mmCIF file of C-alpha atoms in Angstrom:
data_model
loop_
_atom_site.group_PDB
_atom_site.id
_atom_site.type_symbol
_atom_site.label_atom_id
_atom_site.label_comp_id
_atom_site.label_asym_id
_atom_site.label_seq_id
_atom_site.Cartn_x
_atom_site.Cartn_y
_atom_site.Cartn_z
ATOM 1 C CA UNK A 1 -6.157 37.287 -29.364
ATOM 2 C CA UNK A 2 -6.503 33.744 -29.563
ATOM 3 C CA UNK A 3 -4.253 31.897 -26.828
ATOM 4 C CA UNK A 4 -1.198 29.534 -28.324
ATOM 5 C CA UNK A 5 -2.054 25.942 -28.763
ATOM 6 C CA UNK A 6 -5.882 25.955 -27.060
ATOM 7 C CA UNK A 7 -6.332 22.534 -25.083
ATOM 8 C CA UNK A 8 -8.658 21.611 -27.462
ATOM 9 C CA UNK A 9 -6.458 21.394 -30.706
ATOM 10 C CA UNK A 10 -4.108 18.805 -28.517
ATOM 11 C CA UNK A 11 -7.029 16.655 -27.465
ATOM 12 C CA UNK A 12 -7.903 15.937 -30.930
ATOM 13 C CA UNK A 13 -4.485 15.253 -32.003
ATOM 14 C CA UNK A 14 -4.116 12.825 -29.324
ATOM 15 C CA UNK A 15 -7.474 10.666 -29.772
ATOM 16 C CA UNK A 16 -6.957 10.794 -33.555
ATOM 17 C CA UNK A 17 -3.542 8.991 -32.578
ATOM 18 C CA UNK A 18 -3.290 5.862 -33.803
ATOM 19 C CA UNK A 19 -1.547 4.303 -30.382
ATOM 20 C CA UNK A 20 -4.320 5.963 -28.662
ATOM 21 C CA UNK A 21 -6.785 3.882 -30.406
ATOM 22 C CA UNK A 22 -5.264 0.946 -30.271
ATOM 23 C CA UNK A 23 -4.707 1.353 -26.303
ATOM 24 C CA UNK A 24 -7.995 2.052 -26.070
ATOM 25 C CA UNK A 25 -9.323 -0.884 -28.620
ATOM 26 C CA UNK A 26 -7.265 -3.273 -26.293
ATOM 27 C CA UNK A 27 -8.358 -1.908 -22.878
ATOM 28 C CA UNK A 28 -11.921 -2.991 -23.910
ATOM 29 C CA UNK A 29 -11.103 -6.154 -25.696
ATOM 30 C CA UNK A 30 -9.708 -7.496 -22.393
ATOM 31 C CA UNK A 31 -13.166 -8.099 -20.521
ATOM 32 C CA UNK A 32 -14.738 -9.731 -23.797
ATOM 33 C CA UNK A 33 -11.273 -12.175 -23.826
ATOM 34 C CA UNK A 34 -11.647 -12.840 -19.927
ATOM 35 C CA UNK A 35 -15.752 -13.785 -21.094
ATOM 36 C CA UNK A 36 -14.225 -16.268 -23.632
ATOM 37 C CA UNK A 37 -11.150 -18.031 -21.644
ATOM 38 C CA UNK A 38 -13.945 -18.658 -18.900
ATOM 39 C CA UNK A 39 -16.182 -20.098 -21.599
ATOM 40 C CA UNK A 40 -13.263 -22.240 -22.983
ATOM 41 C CA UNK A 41 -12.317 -23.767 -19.351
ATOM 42 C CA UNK A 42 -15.822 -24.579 -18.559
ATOM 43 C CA UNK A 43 -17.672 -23.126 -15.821
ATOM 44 C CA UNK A 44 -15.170 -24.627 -13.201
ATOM 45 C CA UNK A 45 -14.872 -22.788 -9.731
ATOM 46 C CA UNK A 46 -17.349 -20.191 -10.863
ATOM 47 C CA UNK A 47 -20.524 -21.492 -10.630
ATOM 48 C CA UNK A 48 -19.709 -23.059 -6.471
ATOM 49 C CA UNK A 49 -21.040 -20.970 -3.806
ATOM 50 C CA UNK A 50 -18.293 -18.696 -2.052
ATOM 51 C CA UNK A 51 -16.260 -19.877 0.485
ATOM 52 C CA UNK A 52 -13.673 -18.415 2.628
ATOM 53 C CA UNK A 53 -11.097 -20.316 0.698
ATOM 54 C CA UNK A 54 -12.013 -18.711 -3.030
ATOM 55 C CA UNK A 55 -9.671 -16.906 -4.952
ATOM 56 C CA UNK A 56 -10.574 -13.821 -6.972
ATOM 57 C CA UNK A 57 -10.436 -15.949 -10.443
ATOM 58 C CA UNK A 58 -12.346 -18.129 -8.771
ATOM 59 C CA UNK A 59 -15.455 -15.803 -7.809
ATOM 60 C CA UNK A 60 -15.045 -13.842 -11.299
ATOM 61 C CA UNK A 61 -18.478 -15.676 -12.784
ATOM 62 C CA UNK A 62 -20.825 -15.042 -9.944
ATOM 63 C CA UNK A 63 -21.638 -11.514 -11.389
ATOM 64 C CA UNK A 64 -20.953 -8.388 -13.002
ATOM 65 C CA UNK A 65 -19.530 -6.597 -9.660
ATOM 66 C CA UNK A 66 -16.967 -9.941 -9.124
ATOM 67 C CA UNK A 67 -16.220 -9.880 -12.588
ATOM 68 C CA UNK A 68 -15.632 -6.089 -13.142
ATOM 69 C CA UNK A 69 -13.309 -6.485 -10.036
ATOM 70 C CA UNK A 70 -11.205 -9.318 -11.115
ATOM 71 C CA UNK A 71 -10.936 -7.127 -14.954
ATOM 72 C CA UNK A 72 -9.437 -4.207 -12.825
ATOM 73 C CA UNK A 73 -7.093 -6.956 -10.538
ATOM 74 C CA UNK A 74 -5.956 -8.413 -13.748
ATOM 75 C CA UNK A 75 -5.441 -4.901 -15.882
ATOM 76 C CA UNK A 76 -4.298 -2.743 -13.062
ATOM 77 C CA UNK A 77 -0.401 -3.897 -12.331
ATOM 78 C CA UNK A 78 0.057 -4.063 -16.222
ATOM 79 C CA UNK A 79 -1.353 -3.165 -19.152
ATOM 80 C CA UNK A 80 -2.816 0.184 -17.672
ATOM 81 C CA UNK A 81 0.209 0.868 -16.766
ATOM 82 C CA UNK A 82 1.863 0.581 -20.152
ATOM 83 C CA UNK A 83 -1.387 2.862 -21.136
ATOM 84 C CA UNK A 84 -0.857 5.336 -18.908
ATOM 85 C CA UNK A 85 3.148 5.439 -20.003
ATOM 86 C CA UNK A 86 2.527 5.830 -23.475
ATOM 87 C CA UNK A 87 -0.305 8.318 -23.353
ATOM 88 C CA UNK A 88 2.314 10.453 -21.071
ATOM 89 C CA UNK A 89 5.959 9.115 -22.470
ATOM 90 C CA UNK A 90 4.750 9.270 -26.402
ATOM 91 C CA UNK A 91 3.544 13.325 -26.127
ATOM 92 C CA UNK A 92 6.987 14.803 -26.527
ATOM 93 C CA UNK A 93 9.148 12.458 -28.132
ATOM 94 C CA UNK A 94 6.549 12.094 -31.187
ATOM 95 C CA UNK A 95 6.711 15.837 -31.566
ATOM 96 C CA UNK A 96 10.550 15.892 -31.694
ATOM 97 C CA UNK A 97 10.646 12.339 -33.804
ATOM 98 C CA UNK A 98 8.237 14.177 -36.677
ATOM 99 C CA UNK A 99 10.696 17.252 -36.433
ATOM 100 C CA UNK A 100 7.845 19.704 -34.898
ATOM 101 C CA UNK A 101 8.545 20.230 -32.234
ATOM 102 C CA UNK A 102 10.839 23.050 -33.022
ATOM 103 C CA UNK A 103 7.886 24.611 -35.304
ATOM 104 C CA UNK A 104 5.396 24.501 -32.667
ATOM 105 C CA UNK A 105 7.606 26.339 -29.888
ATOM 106 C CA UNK A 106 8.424 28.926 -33.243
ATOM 107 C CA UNK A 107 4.933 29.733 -33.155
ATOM 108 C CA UNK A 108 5.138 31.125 -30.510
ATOM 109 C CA UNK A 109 4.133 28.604 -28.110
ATOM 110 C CA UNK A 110 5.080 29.160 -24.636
ATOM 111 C CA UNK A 111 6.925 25.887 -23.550
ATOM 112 C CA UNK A 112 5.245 25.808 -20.056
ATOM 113 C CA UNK A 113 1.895 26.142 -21.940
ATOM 114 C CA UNK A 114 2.763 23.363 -24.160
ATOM 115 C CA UNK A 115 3.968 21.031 -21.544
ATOM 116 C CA UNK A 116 1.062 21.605 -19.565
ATOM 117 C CA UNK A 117 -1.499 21.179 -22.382
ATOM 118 C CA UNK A 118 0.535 17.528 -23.540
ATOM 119 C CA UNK A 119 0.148 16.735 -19.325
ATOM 120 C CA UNK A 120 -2.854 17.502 -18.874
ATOM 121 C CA UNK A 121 -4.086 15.809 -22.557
ATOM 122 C CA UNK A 122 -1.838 12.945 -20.722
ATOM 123 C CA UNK A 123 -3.644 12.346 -17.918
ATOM 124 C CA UNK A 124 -7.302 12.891 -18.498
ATOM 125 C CA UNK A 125 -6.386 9.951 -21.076
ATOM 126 C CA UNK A 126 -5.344 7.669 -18.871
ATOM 127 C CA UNK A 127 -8.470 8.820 -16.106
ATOM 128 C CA UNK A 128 -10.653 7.906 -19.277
ATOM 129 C CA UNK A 129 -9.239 4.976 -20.398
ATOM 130 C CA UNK A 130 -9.293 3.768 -16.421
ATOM 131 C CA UNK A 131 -13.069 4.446 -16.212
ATOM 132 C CA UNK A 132 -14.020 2.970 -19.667
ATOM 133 C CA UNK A 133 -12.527 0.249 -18.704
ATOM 134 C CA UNK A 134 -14.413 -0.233 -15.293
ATOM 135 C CA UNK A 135 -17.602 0.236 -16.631
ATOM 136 C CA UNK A 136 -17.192 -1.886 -20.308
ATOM 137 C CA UNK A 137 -16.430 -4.547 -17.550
ATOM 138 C CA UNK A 138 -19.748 -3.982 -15.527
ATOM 139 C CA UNK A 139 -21.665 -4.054 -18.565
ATOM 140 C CA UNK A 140 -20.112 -7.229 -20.306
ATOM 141 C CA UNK A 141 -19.954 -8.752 -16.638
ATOM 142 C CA UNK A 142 -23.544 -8.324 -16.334
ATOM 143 C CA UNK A 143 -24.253 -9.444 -19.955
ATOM 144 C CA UNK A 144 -22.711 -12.556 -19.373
ATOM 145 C CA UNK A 145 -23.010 -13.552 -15.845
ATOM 146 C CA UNK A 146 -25.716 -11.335 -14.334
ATOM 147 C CA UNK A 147 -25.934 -8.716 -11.923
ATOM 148 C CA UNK A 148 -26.035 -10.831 -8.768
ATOM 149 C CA UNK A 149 -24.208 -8.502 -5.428
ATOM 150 C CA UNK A 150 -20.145 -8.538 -5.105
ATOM 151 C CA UNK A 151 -19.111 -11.453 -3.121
ATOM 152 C CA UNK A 152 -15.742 -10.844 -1.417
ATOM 153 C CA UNK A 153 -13.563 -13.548 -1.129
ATOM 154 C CA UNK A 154 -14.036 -13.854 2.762
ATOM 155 C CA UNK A 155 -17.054 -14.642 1.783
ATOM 156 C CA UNK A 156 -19.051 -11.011 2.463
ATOM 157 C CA UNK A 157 -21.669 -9.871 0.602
ATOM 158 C CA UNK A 158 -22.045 -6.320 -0.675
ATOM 159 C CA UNK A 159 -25.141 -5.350 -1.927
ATOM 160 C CA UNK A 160 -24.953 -2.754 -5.251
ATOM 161 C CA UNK A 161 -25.765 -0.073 -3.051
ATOM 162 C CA UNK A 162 -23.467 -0.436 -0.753
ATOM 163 C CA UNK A 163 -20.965 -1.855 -3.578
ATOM 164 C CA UNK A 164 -21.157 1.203 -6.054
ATOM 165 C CA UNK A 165 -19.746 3.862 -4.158
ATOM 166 C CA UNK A 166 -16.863 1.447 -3.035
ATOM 167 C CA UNK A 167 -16.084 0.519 -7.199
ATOM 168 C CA UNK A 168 -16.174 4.609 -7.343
ATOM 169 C CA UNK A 169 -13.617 4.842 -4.933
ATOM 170 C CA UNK A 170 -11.572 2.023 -6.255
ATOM 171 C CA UNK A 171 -11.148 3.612 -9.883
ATOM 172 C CA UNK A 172 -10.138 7.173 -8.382
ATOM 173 C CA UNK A 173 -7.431 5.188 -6.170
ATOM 174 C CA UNK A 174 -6.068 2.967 -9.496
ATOM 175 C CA UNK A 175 -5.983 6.370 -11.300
ATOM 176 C CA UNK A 176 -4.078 8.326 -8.797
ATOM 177 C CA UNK A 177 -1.528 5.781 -8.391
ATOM 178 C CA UNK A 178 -1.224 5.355 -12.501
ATOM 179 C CA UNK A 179 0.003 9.578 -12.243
ATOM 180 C CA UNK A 180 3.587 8.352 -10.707
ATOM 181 C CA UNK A 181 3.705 6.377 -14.213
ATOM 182 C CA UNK A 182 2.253 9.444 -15.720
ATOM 183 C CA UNK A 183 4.764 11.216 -14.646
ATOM 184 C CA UNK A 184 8.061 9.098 -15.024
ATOM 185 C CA UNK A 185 7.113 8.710 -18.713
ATOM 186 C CA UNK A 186 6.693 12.384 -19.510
ATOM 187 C CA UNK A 187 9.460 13.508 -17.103
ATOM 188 C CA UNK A 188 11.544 10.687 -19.331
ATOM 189 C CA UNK A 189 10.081 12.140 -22.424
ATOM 190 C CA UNK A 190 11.057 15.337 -21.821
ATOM 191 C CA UNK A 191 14.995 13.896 -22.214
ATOM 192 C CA UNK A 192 14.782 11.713 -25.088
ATOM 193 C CA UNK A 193 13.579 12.039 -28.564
ATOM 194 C CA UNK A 194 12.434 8.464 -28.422
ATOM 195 C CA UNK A 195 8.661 7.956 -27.827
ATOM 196 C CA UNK A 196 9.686 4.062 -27.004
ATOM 197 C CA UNK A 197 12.728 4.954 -24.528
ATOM 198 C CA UNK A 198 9.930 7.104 -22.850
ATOM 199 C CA UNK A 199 7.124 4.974 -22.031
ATOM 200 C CA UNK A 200 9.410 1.946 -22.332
ATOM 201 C CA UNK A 201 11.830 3.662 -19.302
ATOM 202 C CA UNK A 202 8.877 4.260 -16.881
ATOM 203 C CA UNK A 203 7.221 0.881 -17.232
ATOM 204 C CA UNK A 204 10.777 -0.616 -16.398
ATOM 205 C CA UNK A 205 11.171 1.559 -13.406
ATOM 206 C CA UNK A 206 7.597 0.259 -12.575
ATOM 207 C CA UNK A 207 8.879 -3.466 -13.000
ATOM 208 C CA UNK A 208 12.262 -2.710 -11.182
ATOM 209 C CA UNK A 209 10.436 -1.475 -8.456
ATOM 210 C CA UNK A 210 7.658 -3.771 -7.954
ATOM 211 C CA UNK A 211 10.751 -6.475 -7.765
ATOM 212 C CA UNK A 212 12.421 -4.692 -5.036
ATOM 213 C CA UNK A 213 9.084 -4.526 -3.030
ATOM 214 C CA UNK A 214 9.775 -8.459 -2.423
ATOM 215 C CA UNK A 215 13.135 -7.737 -1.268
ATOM 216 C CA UNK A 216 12.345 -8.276 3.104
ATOM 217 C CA UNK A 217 15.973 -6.733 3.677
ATOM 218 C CA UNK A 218 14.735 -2.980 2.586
ATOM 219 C CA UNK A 219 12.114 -3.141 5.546
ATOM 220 C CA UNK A 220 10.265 -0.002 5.355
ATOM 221 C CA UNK A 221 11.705 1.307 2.542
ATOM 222 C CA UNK A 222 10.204 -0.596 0.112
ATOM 223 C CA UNK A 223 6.732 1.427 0.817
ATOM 224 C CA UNK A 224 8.514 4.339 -0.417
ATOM 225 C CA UNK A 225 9.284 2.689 -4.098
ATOM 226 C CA UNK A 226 7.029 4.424 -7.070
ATOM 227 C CA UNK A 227 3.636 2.068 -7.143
ATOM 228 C CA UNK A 228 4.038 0.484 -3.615
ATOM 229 C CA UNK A 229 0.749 1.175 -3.162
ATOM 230 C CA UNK A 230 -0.899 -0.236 -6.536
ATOM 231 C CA UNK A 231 -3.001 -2.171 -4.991
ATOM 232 C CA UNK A 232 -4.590 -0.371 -2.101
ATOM 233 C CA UNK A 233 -7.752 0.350 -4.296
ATOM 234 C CA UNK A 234 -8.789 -3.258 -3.117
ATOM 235 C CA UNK A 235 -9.006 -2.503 0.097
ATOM 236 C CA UNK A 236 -12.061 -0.170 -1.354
ATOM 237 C CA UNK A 237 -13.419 -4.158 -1.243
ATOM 238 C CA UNK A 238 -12.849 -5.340 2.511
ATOM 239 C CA UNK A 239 -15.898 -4.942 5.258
ATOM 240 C CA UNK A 240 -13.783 -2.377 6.790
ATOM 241 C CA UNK A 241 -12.705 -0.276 4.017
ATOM 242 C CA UNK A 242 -8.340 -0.009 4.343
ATOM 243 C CA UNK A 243 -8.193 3.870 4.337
ATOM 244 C CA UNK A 244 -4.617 3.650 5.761
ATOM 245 C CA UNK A 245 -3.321 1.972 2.519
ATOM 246 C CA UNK A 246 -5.420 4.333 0.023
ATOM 247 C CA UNK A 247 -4.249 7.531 1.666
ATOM 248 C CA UNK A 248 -0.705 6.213 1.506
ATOM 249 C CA UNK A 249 -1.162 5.627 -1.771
ATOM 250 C CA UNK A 250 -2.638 8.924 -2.603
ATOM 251 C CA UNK A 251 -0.197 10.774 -0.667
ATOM 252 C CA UNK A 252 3.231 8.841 -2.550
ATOM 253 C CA UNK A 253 1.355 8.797 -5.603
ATOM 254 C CA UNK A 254 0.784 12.898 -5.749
ATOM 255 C CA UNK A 255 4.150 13.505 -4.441
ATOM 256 C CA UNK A 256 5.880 11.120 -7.055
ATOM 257 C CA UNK A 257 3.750 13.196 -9.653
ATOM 258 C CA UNK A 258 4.865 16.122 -8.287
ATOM 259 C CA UNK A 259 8.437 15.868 -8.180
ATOM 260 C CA UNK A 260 8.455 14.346 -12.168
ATOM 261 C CA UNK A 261 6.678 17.449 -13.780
ATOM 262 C CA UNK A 262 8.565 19.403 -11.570
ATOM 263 C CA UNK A 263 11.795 17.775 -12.676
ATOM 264 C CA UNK A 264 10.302 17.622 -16.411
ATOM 265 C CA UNK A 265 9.674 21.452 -16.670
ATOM 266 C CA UNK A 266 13.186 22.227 -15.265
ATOM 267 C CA UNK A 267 14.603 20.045 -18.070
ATOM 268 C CA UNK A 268 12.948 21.154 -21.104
ATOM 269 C CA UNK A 269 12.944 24.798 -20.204
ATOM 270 C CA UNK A 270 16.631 24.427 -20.473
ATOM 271 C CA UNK A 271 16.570 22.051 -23.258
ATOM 272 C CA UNK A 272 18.301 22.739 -26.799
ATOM 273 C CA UNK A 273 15.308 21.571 -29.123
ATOM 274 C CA UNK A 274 16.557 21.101 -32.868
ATOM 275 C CA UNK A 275 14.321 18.616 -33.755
#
């Protein structure tokens, strides 16, 4: 007997979506519009030789690897993260906003089985859109400024040998931390019949939060707010890689995921769906 709503049939309704294309269309227009606002301002600080005293913008032209970094510095606090909240906090609400939602779980469609296909459509997504994104920016990096080593802003060199492995680990470490946002949308979405209020809700939470991080009266707490640890990953960067911060991050980030589906399947399995 053929199983309720295959995996399959979900993935093709999401990436014929039309916000998934667009997310996607402007996740790899952003390197080509970092190319052209260096090529409007002139070469400036990007052509000098690193110092110790170089900012990341300022070491984004000596290469693809400094370039593809700055692309994931730039993307990763943001616009990924209003990626990852719609491709999580648009799932359920869209269903319910079309009126079929009810249909589908008339089918009969298990509502555990279609909550997990929706999250787990969700998040490979976002781990896809994260890795396109890395790699479009290698290629038009090295297109446009060469393939010359990274070139930390210490002033270290990292050869691509030694510098692959590192990128590798800093795209699994900005995906992991995008599942809290993952999962505030679609733990959201699972309340509201509004797609917007969904995604909209967990990249305020995400803004709220990163506020309070600044606040020096919460001491420690402030480590313990969703996406404390955002940017970790670049400590995939430093001569002595930061594994303190990443597994931090890892750890809050899996546990915030965690405790959103959790709270997300307790809420729709008791939810009243007439729409």
């Amino acid at each position: 007997m053929t199983r309720p709503l295959p995996w399959r049939v979900e993935l093709r309704r999401q990436v014929r979506r039309r916000r998934t294309v667009w997310s996607f269309g402007l996740l790899l227009a952003l390197p080509l519009l970092l190319v052209a606002a260096f090529a409007v301002g002139g070469s400036g600080d990007g052509d000098r030789p690193a110092a110790s005293g170089a900012r990341l913008v300022d070491l984004a032209q000596q290469g693809s690897a400094d370039f593809t970094v700055f692309t994931m510095f730039a993307a990763a606090d943001f616009l990924l993260v209003v990626v990852a909240a719609l491709f999580a906090g648009d799932t359920l609400p869209s269903e319910a906003s079309w009126s079929s939602l009810r249909y589908l779980l008339a089918a009969p469609v298990p509502r555990l089985r279609l909550l997990t296909a929706k999250l787990v459509v969700a998040v490979g997504s976002t781990v896809v859109a994260v890795v396109a994104l890395v790699a479009w920016s290698l290629l038009v990096g090295g297109i446009a400024y060469g393939w010359g080593p990274y070139v930390a802003v210490g002033g270290a060199t990292l050869e691509w040998a030694d510098f692959v492995p590192r990128l590798g680990l800093a795209t699994a470490a900005i995906a992991v931390a995008l599942l809290q946002v993952v999962g505030l949308a679609f733990a959201i979405g699972t309340r509201t019949d509004s797609p917007l209020a969904a995604a909209g809700g967990a990249v305020l939470i995400t803004i709220v939060s990163s506020i309070l991080q600044t606040v020096d009266a919460l001491g420690d707490w402030r480590h313990a707010l969703p996406m404390a640890y955002s940017r970790s990953w670049y400590q995939s960067f430093t001569v002595d890689i930061g594994w303190t911060d990443l597994h931090r991050g890892v750890l809050w980030a899996v546990l915030y995921f965690l405790v959103c589906i959790v709270a997300a399947h307790l809420s729709f399995r008791r939810k009243d769906v007439l729409s």
